[in-house]
Coordinates of C-alpha atoms in Angstrom, one line a residue:
X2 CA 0.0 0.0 0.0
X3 CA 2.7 2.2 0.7
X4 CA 4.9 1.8 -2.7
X5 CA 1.1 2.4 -4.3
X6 CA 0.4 5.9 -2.6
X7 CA 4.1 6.8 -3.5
X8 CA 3.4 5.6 -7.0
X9 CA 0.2 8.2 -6.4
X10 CA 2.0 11.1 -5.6
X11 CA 4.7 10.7 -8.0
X12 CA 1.6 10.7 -10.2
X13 CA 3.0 7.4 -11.7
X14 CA 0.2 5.1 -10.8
X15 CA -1.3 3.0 -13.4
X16 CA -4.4 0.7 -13.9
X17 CA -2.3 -1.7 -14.0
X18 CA -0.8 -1.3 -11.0
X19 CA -3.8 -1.3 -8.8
X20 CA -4.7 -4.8 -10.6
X21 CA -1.6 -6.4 -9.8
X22 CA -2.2 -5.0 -6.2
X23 CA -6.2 -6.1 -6.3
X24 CA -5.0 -9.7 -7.2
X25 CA -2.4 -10.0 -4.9
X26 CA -4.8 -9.0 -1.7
X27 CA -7.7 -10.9 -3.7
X28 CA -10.0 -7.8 -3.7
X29 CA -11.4 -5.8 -6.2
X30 CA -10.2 -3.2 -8.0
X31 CA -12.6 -0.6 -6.2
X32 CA -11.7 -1.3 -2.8
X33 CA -7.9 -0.9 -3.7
X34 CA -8.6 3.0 -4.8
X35 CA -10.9 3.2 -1.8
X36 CA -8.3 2.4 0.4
X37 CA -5.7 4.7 -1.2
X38 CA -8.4 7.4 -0.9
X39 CA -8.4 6.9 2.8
X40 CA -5.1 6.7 3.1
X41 CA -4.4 9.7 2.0
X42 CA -6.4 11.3 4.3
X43 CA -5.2 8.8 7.6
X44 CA -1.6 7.7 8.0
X45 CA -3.4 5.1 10.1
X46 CA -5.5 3.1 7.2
X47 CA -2.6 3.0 4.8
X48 CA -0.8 1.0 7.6
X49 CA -3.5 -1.2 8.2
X50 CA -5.9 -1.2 5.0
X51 CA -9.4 -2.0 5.5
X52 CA -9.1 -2.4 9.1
X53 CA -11.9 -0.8 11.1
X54 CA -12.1 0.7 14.3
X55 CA -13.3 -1.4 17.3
X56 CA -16.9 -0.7 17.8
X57 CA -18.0 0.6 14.8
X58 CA -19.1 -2.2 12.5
X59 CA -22.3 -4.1 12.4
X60 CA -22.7 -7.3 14.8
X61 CA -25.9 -9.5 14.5
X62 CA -27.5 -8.3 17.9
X63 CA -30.4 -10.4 19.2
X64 CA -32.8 -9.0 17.4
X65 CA -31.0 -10.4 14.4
X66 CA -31.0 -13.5 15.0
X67 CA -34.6 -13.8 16.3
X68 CA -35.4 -12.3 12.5
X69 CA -33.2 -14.8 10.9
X70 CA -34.7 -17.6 13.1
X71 CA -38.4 -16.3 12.1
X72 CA -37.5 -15.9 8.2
X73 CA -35.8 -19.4 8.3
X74 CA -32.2 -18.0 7.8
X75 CA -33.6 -15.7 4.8
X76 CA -30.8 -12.6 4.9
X77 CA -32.3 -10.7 2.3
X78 CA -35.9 -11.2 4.7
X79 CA -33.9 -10.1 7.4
X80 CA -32.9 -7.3 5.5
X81 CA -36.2 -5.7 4.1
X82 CA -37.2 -6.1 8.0
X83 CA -34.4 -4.0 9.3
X84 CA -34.9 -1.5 6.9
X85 CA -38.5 -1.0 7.3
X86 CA -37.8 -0.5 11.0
X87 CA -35.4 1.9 10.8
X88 CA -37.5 4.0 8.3
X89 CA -40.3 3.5 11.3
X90 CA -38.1 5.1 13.9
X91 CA -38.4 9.1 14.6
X92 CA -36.2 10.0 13.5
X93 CA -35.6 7.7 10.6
X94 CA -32.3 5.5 11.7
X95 CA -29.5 4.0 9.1
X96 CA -30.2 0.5 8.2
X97 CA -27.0 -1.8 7.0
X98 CA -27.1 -2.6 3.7
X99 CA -27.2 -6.2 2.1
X100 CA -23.2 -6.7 1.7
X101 CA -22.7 -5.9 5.7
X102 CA -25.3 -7.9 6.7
X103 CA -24.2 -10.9 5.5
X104 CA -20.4 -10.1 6.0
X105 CA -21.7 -10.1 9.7
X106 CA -23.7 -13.4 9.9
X107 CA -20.7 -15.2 8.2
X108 CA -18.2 -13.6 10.7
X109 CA -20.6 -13.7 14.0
X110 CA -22.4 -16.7 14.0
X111 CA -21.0 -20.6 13.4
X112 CA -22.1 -22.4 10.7
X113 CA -23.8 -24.6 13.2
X114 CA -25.8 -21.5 14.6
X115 CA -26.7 -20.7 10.7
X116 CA -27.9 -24.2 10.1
X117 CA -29.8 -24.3 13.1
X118 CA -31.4 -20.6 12.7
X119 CA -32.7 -21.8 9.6
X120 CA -33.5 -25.2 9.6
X121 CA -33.5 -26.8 13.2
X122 CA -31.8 -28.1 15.7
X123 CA -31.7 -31.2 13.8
X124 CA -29.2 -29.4 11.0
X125 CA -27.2 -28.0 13.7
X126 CA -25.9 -31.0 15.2
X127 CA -24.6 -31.9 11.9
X128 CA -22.0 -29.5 12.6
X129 CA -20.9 -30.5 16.3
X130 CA -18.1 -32.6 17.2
X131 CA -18.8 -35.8 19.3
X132 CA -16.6 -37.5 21.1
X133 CA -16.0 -41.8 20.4
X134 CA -17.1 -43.7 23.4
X135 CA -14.1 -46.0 23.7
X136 CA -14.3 -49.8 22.6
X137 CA -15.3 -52.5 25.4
X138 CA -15.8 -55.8 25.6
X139 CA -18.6 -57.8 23.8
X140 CA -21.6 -57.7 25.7
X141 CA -20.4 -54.9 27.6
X142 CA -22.9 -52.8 26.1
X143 CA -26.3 -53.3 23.9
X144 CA -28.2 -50.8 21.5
X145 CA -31.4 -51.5 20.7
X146 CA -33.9 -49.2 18.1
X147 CA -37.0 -49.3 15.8
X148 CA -36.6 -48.6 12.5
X149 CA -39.4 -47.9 10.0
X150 CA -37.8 -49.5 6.4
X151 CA -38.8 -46.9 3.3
X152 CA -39.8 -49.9 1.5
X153 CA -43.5 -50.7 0.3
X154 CA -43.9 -54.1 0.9
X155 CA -47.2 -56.5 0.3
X156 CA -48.7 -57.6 3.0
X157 CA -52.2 -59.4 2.8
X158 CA -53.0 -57.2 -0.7
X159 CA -51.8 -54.0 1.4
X160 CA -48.5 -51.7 0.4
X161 CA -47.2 -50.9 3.9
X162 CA -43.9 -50.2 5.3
X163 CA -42.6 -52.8 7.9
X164 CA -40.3 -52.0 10.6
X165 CA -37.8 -53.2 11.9
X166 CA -36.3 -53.8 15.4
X167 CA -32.8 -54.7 16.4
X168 CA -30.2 -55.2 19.3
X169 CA -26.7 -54.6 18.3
X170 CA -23.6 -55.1 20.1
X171 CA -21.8 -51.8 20.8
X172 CA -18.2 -53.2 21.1
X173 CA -18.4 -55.8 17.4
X174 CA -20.8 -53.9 15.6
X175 CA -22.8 -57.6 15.5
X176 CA -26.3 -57.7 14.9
X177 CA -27.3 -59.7 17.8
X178 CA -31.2 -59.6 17.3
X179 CA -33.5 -58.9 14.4
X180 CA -37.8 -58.7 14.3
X181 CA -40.0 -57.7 11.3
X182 CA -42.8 -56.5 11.8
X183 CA -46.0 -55.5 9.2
X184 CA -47.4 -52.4 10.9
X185 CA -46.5 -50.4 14.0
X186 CA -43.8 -52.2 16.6
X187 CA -44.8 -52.8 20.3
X188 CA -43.2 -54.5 23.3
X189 CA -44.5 -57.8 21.1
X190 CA -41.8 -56.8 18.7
X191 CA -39.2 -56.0 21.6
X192 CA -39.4 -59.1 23.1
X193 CA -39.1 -61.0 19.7
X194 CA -35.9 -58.9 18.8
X195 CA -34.5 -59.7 22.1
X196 CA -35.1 -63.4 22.4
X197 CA -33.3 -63.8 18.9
X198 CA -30.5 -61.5 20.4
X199 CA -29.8 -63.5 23.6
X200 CA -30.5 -66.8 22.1
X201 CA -27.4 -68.6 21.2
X202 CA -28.3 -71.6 19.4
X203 CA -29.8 -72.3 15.8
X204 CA -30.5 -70.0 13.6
X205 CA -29.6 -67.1 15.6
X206 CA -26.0 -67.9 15.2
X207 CA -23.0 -67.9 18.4
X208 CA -23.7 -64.1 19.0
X209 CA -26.1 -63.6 22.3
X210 CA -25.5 -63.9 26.2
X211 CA -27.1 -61.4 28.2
X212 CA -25.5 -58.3 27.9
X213 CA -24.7 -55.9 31.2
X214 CA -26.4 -53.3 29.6
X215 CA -28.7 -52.1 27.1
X216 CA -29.0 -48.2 26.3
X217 CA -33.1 -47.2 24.2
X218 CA -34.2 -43.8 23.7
X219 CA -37.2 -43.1 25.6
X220 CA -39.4 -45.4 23.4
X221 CA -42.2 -46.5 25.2
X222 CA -42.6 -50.1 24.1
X223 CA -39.0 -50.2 25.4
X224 CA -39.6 -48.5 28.4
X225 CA -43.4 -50.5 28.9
X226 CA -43.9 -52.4 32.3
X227 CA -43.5 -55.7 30.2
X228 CA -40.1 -55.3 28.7
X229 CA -38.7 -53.4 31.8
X230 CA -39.7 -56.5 33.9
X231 CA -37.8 -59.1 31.9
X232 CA -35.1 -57.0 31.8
X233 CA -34.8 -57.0 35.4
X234 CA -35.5 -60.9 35.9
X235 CA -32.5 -61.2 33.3
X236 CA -30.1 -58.6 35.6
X237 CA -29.7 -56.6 32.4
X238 CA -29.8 -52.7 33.0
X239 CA -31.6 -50.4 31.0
X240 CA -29.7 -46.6 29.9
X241 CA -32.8 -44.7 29.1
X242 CA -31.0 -41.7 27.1
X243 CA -32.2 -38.4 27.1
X244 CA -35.0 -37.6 24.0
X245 CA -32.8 -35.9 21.1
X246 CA -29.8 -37.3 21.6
X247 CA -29.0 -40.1 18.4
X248 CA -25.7 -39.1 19.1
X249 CA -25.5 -41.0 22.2
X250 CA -26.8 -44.2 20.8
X251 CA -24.6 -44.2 17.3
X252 CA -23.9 -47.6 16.7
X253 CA -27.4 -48.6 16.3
X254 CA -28.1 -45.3 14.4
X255 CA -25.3 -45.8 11.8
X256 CA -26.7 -49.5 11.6
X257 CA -30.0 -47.7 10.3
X258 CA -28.1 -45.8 7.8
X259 CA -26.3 -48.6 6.3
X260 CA -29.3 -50.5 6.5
X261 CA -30.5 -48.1 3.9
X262 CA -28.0 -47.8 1.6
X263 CA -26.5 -50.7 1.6
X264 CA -29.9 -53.3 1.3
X265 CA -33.0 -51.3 0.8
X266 CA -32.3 -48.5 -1.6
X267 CA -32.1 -51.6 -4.1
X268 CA -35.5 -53.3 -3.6
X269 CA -38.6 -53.0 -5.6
X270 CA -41.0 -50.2 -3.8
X271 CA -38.1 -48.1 -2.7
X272 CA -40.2 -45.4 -1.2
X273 CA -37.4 -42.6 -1.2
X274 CA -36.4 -43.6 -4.9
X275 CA -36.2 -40.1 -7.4
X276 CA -39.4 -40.2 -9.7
X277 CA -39.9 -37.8 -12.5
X278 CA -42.9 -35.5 -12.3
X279 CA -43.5 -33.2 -9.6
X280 CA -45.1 -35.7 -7.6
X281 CA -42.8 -39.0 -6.2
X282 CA -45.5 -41.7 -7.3
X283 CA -44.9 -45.4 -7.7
X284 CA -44.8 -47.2 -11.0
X285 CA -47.8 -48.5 -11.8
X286 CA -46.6 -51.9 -12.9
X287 CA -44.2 -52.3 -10.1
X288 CA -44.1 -55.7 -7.9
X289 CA -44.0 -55.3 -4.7
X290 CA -41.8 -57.9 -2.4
X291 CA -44.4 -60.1 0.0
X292 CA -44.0 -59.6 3.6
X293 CA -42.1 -63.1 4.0
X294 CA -39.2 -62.3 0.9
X295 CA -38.4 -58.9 2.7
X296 CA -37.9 -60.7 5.9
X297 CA -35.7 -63.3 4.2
X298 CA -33.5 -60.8 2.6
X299 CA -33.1 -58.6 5.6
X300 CA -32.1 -61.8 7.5
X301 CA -29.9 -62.6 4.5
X302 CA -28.2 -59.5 4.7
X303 CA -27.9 -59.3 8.7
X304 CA -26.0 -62.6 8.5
X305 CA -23.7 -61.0 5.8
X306 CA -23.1 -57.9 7.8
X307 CA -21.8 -60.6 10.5
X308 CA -19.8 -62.7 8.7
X309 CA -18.3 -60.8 5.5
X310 CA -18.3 -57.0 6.4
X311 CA -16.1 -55.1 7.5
X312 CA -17.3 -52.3 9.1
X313 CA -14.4 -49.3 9.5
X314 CA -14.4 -49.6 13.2
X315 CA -13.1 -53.2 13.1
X316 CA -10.4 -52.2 11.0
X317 CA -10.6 -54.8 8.9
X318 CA -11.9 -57.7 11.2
X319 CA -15.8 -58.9 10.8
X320 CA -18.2 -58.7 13.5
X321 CA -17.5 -62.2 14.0
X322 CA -14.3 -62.7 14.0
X323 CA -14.5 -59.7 16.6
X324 CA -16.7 -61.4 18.7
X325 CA -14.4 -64.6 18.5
X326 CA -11.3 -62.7 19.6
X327 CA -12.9 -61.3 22.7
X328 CA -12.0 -64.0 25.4
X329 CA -14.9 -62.6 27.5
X330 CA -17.8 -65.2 29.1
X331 CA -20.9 -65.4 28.1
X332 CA -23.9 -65.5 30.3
X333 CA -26.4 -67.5 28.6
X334 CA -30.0 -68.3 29.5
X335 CA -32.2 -71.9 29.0
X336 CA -34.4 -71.2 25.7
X337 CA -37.6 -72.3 28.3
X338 CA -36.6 -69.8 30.9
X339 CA -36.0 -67.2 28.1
X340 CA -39.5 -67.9 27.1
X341 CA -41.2 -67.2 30.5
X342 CA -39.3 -64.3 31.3
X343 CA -40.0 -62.4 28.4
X344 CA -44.0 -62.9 28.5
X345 CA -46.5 -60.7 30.0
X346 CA -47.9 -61.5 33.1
X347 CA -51.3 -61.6 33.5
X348 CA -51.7 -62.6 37.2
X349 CA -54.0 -65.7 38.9
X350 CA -56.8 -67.2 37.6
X351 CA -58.4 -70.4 38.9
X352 CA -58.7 -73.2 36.5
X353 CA -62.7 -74.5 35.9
X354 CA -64.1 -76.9 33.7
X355 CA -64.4 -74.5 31.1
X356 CA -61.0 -73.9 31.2
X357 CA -58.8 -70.5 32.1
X358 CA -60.8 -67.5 31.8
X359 CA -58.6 -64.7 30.5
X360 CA -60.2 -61.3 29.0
X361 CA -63.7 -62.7 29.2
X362 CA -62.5 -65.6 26.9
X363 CA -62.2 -69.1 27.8
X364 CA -58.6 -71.0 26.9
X365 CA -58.3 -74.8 27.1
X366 CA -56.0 -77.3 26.9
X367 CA -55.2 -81.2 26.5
X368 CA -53.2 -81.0 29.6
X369 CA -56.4 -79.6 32.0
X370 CA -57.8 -83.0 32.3
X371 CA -58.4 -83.6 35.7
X372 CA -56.8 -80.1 36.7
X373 CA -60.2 -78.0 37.2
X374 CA -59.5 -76.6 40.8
X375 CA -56.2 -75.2 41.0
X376 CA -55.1 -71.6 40.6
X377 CA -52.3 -70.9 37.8
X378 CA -50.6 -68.0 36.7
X379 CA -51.2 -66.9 33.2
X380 CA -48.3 -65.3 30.7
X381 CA -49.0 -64.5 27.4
X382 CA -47.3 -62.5 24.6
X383 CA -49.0 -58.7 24.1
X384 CA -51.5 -59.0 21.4
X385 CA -50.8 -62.9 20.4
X386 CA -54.4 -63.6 21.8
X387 CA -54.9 -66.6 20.5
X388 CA -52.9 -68.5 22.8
X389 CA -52.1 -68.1 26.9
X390 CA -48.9 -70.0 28.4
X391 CA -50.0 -71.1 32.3
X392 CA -48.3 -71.8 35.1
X393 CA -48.7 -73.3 38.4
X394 CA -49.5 -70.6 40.7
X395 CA -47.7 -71.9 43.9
X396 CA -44.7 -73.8 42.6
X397 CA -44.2 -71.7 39.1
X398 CA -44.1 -75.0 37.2
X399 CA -44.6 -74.8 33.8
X400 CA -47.9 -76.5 32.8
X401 CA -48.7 -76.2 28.8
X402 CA -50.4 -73.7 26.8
X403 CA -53.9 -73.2 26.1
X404 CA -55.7 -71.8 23.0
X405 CA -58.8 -70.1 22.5
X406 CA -62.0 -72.2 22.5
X407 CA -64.4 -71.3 20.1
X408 CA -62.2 -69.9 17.9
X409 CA -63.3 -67.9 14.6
X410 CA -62.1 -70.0 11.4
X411 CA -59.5 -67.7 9.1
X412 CA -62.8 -67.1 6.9
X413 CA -64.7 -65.8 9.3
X414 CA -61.9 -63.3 10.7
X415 CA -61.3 -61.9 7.4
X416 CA -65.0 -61.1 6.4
X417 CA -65.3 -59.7 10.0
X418 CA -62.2 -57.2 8.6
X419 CA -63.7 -56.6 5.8
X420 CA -66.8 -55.4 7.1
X421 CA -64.6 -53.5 9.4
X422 CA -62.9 -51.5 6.8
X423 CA -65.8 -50.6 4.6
X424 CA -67.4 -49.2 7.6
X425 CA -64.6 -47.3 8.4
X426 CA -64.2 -45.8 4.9
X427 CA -68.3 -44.7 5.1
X428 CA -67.2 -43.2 8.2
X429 CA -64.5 -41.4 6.9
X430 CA -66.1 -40.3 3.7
X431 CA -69.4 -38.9 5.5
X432 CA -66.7 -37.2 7.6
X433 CA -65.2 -35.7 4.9
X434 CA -68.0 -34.6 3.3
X435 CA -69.4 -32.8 5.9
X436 CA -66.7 -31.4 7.0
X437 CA -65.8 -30.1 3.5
X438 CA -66.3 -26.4 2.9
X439 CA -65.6 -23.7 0.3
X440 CA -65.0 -20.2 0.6
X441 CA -64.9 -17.6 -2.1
X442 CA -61.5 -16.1 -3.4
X443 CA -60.6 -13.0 -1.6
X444 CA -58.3 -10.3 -3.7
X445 CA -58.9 -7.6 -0.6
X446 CA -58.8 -7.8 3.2
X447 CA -62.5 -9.1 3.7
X448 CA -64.1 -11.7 6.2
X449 CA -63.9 -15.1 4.5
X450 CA -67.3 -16.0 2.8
X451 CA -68.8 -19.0 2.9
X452 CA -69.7 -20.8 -0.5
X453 CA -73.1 -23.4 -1.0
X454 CA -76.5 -21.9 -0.5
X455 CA -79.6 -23.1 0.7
X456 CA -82.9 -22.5 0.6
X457 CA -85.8 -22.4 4.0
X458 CA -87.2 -25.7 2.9
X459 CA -83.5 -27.5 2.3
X460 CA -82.4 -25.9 6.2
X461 CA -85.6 -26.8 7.8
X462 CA -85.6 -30.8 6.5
X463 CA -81.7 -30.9 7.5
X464 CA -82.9 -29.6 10.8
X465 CA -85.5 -32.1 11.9
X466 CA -83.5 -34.8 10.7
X467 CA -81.1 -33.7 13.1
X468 CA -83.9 -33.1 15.7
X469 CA -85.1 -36.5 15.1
X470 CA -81.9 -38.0 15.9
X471 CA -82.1 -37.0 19.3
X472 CA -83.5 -39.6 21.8
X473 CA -84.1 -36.8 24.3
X474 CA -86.7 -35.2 21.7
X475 CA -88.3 -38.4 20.9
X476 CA -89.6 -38.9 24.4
X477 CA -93.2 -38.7 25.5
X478 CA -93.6 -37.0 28.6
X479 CA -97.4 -37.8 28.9
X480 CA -97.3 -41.5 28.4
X481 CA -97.2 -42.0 31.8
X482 CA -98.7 -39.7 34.4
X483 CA -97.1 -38.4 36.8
X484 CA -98.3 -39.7 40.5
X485 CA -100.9 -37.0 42.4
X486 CA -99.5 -34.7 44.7
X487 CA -100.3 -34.8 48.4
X488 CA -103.6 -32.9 49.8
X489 CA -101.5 -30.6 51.7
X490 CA -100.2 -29.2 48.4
X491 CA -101.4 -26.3 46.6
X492 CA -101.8 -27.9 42.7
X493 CA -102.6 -25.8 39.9
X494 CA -105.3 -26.9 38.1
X495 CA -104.0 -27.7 35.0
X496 CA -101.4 -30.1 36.9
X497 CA -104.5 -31.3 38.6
X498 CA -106.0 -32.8 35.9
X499 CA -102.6 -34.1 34.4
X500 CA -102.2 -36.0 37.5
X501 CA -105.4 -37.5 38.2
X502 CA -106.0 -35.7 41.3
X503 CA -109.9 -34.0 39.8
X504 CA -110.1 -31.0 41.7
X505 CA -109.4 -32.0 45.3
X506 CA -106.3 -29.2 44.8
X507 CA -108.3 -26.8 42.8
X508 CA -109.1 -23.0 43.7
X509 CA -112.6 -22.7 45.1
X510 CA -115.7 -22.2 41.9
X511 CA -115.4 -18.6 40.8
X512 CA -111.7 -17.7 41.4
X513 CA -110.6 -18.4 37.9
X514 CA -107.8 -21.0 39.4
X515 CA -105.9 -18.4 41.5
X516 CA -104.5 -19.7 44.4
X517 CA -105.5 -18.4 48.2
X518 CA -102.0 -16.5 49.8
X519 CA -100.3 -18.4 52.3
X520 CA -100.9 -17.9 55.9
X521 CA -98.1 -17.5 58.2
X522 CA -97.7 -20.9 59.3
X523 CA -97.4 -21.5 55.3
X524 CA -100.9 -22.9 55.7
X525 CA -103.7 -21.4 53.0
X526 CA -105.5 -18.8 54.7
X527 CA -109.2 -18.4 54.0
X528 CA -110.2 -16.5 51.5
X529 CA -111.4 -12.7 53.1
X530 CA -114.2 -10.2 51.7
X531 CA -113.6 -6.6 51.1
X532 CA -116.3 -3.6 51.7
X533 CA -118.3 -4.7 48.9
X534 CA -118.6 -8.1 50.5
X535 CA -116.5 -9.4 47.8
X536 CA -113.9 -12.4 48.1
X537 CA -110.3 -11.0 48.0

């Protein structure tokens, strides 16, 4: 800058020379002369060019970055705001303009704070560092998580999206435990997922044991009194993370991710799959995979993410061979007692001849021959219905299962769906259609107007239909007469007659029905004659 404003006043400066300069500081050509303008006028800005004085710049104040949070990190928003309120103020304030605005927001707030002002909280934590919890031992540590696959899938005629629950080991990167299920999960699908996980022998493969602990996410089929109980029977602790927090549960997260990529971004009825058009729709002609082929491919790739991948963690070891290189024991659990711990327990019932009576259904079994008498203890799996496991009540011994007597045939239950579903679609479309309205299309500031008209006869029909929906209009109030007052009682006569009572009640002949005033001792007083020796 110096050898430039001596160039300057030897009058020797060129175009070209302020260029060269504008390249080397990688600014434009305007800001060079700008600065040489100010330097001649201050020693101090040719020293330092383009420095500013402490305190004299813009900053993004609060009320910035509540306007960027409200126009979803919008600048230029921001900026038409800020200028109409400086116009607003008395008198009339400087606004900064567009360039200093956005010099600011780059140099006061993170790129975190930016992603979160404008899109969540969400997109700010994709800019934070997290620390690496550091690798134990297997079965030191469990993740467990619901996953809902983007995948349309048939199941009974119906596109739906299964999910999918797993346990994975934190220290292998093993799948331990896998469930599928149709529609929404529930501790049902919990307890599936971890009976596969724990389970040691075929098909679930040598990973399983009973972990020490096993970390959810506030779930409440996790957290439900079921799944909390046979985690406690098993000595397994639960780490109920805070809500938010994916960070703090990664493994299982990055699991869902490679799930994704990795298996179901290739299978027919991708539902995140790019589709031309403005809308995402599916193919018409597109096969969907039945419920049972997704389950066997997501089984066939959970046994290949065990034995043949090498996730980056491992550094170049398979889960397996992880989990056979760790010399820690495994504490493993009898299939049977698996099963009883991981049921629902229903509490005592006394066994009849009619069998167990559970939720105002009768279960029987082969094995209650001669047992009608004794009290049990009934387990069951949440929402498997058809079938109770029971239990000795004293002793805890195991004593069979029992099924539902009576049972509807598979015919039956499906035409009792199917009359279940068209009623629901009436109901839904009668909803609709009375809830549907249309307003007319404002182009001023006006109240909205209501569209449809009707006429007197149309309103007054709708109106006693409604009217005669009512039970409480429909009633007859003089069907049955009401039972006679006592003598003591001063009736009038119309209630008189209505009750049966004649005119024992009734104001004396001549009164026109009006009642006698009530003596002091709230008895009726005698009637009394004025002057003209008439009654009053």
């Amino acid at each position: 800058m110096r050898r430039l404003l001596a160039l300057r006043a030897g009058k020797e400066l060129t175009a070209g020379h302020v260029r060269v300069a504008a390249d080397a500081l990688a600014v434009s050509e305007r800001t060079v002369w700008r600065w040489l303008a100010a330097a001649e006028s201050d020693e101090a800005a040719g020293a330092s060019p383009g420095a500013r004085p402490r305190g004299t710049g813009f900053t993004v104040t609060p009320e910035v970055r509540g306007l960027l949070a409200l126009w979803k990190g919008n600048v230029r928003a921001v900026h038409r705001e800020l200028v109409l309120r400086a116009a607003r103020q008395s008198p009339p304030a400087d606004a900064p303009s567009l360039t200093t605005l956005h010099r600011a927001i780059r140099r006061d707030l993170t790129p975190g704070e930016r992603a979160g002002l404008a899109k969540g909280e969400r997109a700010a934590r994709k800019h934070d560092v997290f620390l690496a919890r550091p690798r134990g031992w297997r079965n030191q540590a469990w993740e467990t998580d619901h996953m809902q696959a983007p995948v349309l899938v048939d199941v009974d005629g119906t596109a739906r999206r299964p999910w999918i629950t797993w346990f994975t080991d934190c220290a292998t990167n093993a799948i331990t435990g896998v469930a599928v299920t149709p529609v929404h999960p529930s501790r049902e699908s919990v307890l599936a997922a971890l009976r596969s996980a724990v389970l040691r022998e075929d098909p679930y493969g040598p990973f399983g044991g009973l972990p020490e602990k096993v970390r959810v996410d506030r779930g409440k089929d996790f957290l439900s009194k079921t799944v909390t109980a046979a985690f406690h029977v098993l000595d397994v602790t639960v780490e109920d993370l805070p809500a938010y927090t994916p960070h703090l549960k990664g493994t299982v997260e990055g699991l869902n991710r490679a799930a994704e990529i990795m298996l179901l971004a290739a299978l027919p009825g991708y539902a995140r799959q790019p589709r031309p058009g403005k809308r995402p729709s599916r193919p018409k002609d597109e096969v969907l995979l039945g419920f049972e082929d997704f389950t066997a491919r997501l089984l066939a790739w959970t046994l290949w993410w065990n034995t043949e991948h090498c996730p980056a963690p491992l550094r170049g070891r398979t889960p397996i061979e992880a989990w056979q290189d760790d010399p820690t024991p495994l504490r493993d659990v009898p299939a049977a007692d698996l099963w009883t711990f991981t049921l629902e327990d229903a509490g005592t019932r006394t066994l009849t001849t009619r069998g167990v009576r559970f939720k105002r259904r009768d279960y029987v079994g082969p094995w209650m021959t001669g047992q009608a008498g004794i009290r049990v203890r009934v387990r069951f799996m949440p929402h498997h219905d058809h079938r109770i496991e029971v239990y000795h009540a004293a002793t805890g011994r195991y004593l069979g299962p029992a099924d539902l007597a009576d049972q509807a045939t598979e015919e039956q239950a499906s035409a009792v769906r199917k009359a279940r579903a068209a009623r629901a679609r009436r109901l839904k479309k009668d909803l609709q259609a009375s809830q549907r309205e249309r307003y007319a299309a404002a182009t001023q500031a006006e109240a909205p107007q209501r569209l449809g008209a009707l006429t007197t006869a149309q309103a007054g029909a709708e109106l006693a239909q409604a009217t005669d929906s009512d039970l409480s209009d429909l009633a007859l109030p003089d069907l049955i007469p009401p039972a006679a007052p006592p003598d003591r009682w001063r009736t009038p006569a119309s209630l008189a007659a209505l009750t049966g009572s004649g005119q024992r009640n009734a104001a004396p002949p001549g009164q026109g029905g009006a009642h006698a005033p009530d003596a002091p001792d709230g008895q009726t007083a005698p009637p009394t004659t004025d002057q003209d020796g008439d009654a009053s």
